[in-house]
XYZ file of C-alpha atoms in Angstrom:
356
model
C 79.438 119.742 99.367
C 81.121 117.301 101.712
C 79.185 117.554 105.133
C 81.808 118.150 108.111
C 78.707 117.200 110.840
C 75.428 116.333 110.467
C 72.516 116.851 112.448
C 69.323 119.310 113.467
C 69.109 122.807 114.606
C 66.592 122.919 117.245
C 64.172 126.753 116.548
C 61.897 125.677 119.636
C 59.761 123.249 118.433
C 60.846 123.236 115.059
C 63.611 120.652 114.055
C 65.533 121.570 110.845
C 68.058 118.470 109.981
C 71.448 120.225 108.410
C 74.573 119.587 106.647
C 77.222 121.515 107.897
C 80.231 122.225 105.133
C 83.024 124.662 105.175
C 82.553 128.032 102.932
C 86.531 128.493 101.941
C 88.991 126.636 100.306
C 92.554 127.570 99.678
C 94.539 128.396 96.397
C 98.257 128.250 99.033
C 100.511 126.244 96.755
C 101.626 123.044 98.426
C 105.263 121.885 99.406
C 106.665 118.477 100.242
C 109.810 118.066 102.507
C 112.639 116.944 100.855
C 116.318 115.431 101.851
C 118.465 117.992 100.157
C 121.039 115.329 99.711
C 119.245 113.477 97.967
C 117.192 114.736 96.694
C 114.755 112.335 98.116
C 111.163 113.020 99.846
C 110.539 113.185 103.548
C 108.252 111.162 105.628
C 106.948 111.326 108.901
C 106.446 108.102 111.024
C 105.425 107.685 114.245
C 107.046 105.564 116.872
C 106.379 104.416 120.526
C 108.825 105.479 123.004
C 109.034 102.462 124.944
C 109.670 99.850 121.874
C 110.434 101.853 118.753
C 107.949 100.452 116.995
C 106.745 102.475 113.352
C 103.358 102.294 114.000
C 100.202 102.162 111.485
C 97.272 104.866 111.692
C 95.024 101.627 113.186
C 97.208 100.634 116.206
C 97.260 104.374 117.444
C 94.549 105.634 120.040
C 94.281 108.797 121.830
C 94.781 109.072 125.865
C 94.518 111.722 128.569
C 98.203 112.585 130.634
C 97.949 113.088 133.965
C 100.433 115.530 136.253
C 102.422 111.851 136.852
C 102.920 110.815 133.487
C 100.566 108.470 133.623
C 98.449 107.882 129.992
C 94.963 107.190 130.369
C 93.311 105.794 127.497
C 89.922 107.263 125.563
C 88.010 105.216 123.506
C 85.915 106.853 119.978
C 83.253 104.709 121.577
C 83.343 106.274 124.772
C 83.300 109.208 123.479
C 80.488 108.533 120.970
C 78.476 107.472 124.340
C 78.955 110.920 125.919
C 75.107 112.109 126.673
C 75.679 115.381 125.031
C 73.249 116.636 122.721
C 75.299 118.776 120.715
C 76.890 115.782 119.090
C 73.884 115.933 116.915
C 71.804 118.800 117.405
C 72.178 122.744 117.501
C 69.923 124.003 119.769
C 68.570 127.803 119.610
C 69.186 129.380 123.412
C 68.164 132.338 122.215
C 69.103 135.232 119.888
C 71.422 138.873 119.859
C 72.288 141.862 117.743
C 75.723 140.767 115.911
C 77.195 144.563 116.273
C 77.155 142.947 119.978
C 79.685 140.097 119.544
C 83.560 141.300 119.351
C 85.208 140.693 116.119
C 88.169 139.167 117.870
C 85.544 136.193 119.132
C 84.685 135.198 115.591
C 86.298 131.880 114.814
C 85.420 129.852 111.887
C 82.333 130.170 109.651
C 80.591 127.335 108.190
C 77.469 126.922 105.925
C 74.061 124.985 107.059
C 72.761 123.216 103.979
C 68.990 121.852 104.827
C 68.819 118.012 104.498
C 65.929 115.801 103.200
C 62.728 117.321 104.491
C 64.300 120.315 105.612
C 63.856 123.245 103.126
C 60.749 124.382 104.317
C 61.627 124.913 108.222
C 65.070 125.851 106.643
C 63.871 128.649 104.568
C 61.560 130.212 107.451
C 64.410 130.532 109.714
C 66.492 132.169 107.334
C 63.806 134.872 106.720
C 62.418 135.167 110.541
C 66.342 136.202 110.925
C 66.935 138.617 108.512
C 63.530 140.265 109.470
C 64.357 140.339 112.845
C 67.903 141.226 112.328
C 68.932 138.393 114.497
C 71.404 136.042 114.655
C 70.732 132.590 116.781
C 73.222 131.484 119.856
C 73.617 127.834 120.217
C 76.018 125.270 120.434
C 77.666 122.648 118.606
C 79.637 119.715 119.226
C 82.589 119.827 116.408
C 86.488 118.519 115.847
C 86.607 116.925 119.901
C 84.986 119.975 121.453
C 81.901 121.745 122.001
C 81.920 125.488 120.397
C 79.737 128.088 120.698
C 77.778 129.006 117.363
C 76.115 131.986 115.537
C 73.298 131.457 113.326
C 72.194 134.051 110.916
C 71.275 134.688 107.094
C 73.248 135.303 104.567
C 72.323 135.680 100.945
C 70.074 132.085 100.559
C 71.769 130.673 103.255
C 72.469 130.057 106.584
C 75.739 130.715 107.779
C 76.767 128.889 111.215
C 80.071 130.720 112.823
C 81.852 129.040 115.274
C 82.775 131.978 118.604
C 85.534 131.257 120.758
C 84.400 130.778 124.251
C 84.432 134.150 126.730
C 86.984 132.584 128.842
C 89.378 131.773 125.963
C 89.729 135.470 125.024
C 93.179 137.279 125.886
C 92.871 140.811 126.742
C 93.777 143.071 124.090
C 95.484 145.667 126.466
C 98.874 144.165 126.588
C 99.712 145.517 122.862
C 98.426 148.706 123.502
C 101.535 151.451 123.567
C 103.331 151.620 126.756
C 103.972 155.332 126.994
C 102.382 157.854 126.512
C 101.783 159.648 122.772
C 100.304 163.181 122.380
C 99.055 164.057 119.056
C 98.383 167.297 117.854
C 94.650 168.024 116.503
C 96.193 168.763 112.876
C 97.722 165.186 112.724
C 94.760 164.000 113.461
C 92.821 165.740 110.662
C 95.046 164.977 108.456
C 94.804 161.221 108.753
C 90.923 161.603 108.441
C 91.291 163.327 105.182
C 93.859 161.255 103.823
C 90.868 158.552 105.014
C 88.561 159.867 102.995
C 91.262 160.931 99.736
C 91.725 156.982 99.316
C 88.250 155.875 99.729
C 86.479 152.916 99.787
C 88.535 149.719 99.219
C 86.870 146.740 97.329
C 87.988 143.322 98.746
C 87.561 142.282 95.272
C 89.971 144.303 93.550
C 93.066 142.506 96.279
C 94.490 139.650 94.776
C 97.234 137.183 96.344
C 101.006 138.294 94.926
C 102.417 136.206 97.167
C 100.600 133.048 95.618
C 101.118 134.417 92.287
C 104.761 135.227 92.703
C 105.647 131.983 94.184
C 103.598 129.987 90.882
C 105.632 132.386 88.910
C 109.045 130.601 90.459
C 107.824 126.986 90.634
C 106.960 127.633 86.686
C 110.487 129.226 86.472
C 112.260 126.294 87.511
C 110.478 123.617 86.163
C 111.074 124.850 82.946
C 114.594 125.887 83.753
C 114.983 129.369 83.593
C 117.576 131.424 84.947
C 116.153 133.325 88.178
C 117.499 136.375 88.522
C 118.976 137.904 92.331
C 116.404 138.818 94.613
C 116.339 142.649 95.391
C 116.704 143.384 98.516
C 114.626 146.857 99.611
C 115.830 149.827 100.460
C 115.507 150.822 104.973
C 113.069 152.533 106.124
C 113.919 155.394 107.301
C 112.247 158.062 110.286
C 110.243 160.657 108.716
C 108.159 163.210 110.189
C 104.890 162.605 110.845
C 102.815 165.210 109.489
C 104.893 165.871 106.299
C 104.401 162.219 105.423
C 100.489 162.568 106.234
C 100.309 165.390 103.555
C 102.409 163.922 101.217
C 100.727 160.963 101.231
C 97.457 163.449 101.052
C 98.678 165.488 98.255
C 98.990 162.351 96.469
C 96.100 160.384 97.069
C 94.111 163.383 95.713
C 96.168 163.455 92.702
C 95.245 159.796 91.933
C 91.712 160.492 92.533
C 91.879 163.578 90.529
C 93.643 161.464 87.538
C 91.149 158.647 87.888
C 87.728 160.875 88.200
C 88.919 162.458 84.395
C 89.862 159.388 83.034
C 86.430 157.830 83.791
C 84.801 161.608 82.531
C 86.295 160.204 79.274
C 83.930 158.555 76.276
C 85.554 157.863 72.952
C 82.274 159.483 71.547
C 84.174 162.481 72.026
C 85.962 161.643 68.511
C 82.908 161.841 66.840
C 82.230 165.654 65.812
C 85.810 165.429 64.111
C 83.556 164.168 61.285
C 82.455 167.066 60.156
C 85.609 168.863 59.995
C 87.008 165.896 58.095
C 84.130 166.620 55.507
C 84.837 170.504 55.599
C 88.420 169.787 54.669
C 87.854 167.142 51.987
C 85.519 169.876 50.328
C 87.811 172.480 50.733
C 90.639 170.333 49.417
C 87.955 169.372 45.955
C 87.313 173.427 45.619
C 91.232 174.051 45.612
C 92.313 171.651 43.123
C 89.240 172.502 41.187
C 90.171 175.956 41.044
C 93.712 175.321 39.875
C 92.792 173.214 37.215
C 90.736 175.664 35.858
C 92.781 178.518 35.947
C 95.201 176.219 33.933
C 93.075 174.515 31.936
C 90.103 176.816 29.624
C 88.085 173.965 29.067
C 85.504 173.440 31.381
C 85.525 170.193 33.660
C 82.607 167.388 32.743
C 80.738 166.120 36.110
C 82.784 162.716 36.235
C 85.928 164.719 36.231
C 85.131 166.698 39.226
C 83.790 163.873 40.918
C 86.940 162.296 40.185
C 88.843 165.013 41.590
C 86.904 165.093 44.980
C 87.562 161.315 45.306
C 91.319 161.730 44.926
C 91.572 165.258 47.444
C 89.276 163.096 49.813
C 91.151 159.926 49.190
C 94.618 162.267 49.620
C 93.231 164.024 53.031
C 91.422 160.817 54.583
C 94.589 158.617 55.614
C 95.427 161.885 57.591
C 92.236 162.096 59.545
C 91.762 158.517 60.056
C 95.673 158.137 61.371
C 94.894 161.117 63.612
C 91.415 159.557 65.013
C 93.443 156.185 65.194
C 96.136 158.020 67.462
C 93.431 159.947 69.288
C 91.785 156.839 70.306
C 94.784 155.136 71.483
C 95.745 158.035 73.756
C 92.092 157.676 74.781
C 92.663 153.907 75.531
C 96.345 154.535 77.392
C 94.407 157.522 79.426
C 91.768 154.455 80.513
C 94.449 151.797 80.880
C 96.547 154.251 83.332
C 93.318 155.529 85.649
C 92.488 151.391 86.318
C 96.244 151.206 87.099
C 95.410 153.879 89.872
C 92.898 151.593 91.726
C 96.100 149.045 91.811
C 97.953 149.045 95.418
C 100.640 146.423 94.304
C 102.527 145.084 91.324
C 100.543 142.943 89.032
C 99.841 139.472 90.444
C 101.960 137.746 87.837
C 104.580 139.968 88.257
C 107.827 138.377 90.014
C 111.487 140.059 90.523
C 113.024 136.777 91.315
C 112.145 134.861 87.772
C 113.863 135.782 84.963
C 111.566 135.319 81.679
């Protein structure tokens, strides 16, 4: 893991010494600009205003604007010299409940990986937290800026997530509706059930179509293949409220319905067709048997009945096996369509703008 800052968290007198990494990465497929003349790529350079220089990444430096124009430079060393001891250490101010932080302040999360001589120390904080149900409250100097910082457990780890500060928060009021709504008590009870018709949702199961669509079209074109007209869909259009609640209702429990039998399915099942397959093969042996005698006066030696109970079982068998072959593949389709239920989209691959 590549460490974005390092440094110690500060647990009273207890000094752990961290790595601090980043916990995501991104699968978003990457673009370059291009001259669509050309076609030839684009770069960016930077200039200065007052000579029109191109300038290299070395003869740039950063520098405050004041109300007058006037650029004021900041050095990395003078910055570097700020006495501010979050440049290199966390330090624990004290601890709260995380149902008590807003969701809207969460920023960024980032993972604390102990350094050398730090797994002991490391380790005890992580389990004094989850005991205690705690997360820590500190701050951290990171990217130009201290940032307030939650400490708690997660899994084997400790999980440091960057808050935005109080003052930085907007108020969420302004997108509230602006006039006034009434709703009658059945609308409302019939969102709740259609809640609790579609269930539980697994983060898991969601996968990225957009990513996967637009993979499907770079793959398209790069090996030259016609791309068919993309398909524009249909308006929306005003429905009523409560019809579309128990539609939507009616069918949610239908897809539960569907999906509960399908998984109430075992191909075990198939098994106590065996002994009618036996019944009939017997049955088959006694018939021919009897024919052949009524035809025939002499009597039958052993190996020829045996032979004729091979060839009725060997005649009735293809049937029964065909039929358990068919029976198992309706079983499989049943199974295949109840996981299709759990889908919300298309298939990730799928794409209406590539043509195969």
């Amino acid at each position: 893991m590549k460490p974005l800052w390092s440094g110690t968290v500060s647990f009273g007198l207890v000094s752990i010494p961290v790595r601090l990494g980043s916990t995501v990465s991104s699968h978003k497929i990457p673009f370059r600009q291009m001259h669509k003349a050309d076609p030839g790529p684009v770069r960016y350079r930077k200039k200065c205003e007052l000579d029109d220089q191109v300038l290299e990444l070395y003869e740039i430096g950063r520098a405050y604007e004041t109300p007058d124009s006037t650029l004021v430079e900041i050095t990395d060393d003078e910055l570097a010299a700020m006495p501010l001891p979050t440049a290199k250490t966390i330090e624990i101010s004290g601890f709260l409940d995380m149902a008590s932080v807003p969701a809207t302040q969460y920023n960024t999360p980032y993972v604390l990986q102990p350094g050398p001589g730090g797994d002991k120390p490391y380790v005890l904080m992580r389990q004094a937290l989850n005991r205690a149900g705690k997360a820590a409250v500190g701050k951290v100097a990171l990217h130009n800026k201290e940032q307030l910082v939650l400490i708690y457990a997660y899994q084997d780890v400790l999980i440091a997530h960057t808050l935005h500060w109080p003052d930085e928060m907007k108020s969420p009021a302004e997108a509230a509706p602006t006039r006034r709504v009434e709703l009658a008590e059945r609308e409302v009870e019939a969102a709740i059930a259609l809640i609790e018709a579609l269930g539980e949702a697994d983060p898991d199961a969601y996968e990225d179509q957009y990513t996967a669509a637009v993979a499907d079209l770079v793959h398209a074109k790069v090996e030259g293949a016609n791309l068919s007209p993309p398909q524009t869909p249909p308006p929306g259009k005003v429905v009523d409220l409560m019809q579309a609640l128990e539609d939507s209702l009616a069918q949610a429990k239908k897809n539960r319905d569907q999906d509960a039998t399908v998984h109430d399915i075992s191909p075990k099942k198939a098994a106590p067709k065996a002994p009618a397959k036996k019944t009939a093969t017997k049955k088959a042996a006694a018939s021919h048997a009897s024919t052949s005698t009524s035809h025939t006066p002499a009597r039958s030696t052993p190996k020829a009945d045996e032979t004729k109970k091979t060839t009725a079982a060997a005649k009735k068998a293809p049937r029964n096996r065909q039929g358990g072959e068919e029976d198992h593949r309706s079983q499989a389709q049943r199974m295949t369509d109840g996981v299709g239920l759990l889908k919300i989209w298309p298939s990730a691959g799928a794409s209406s703008t590539v043509g195969r």
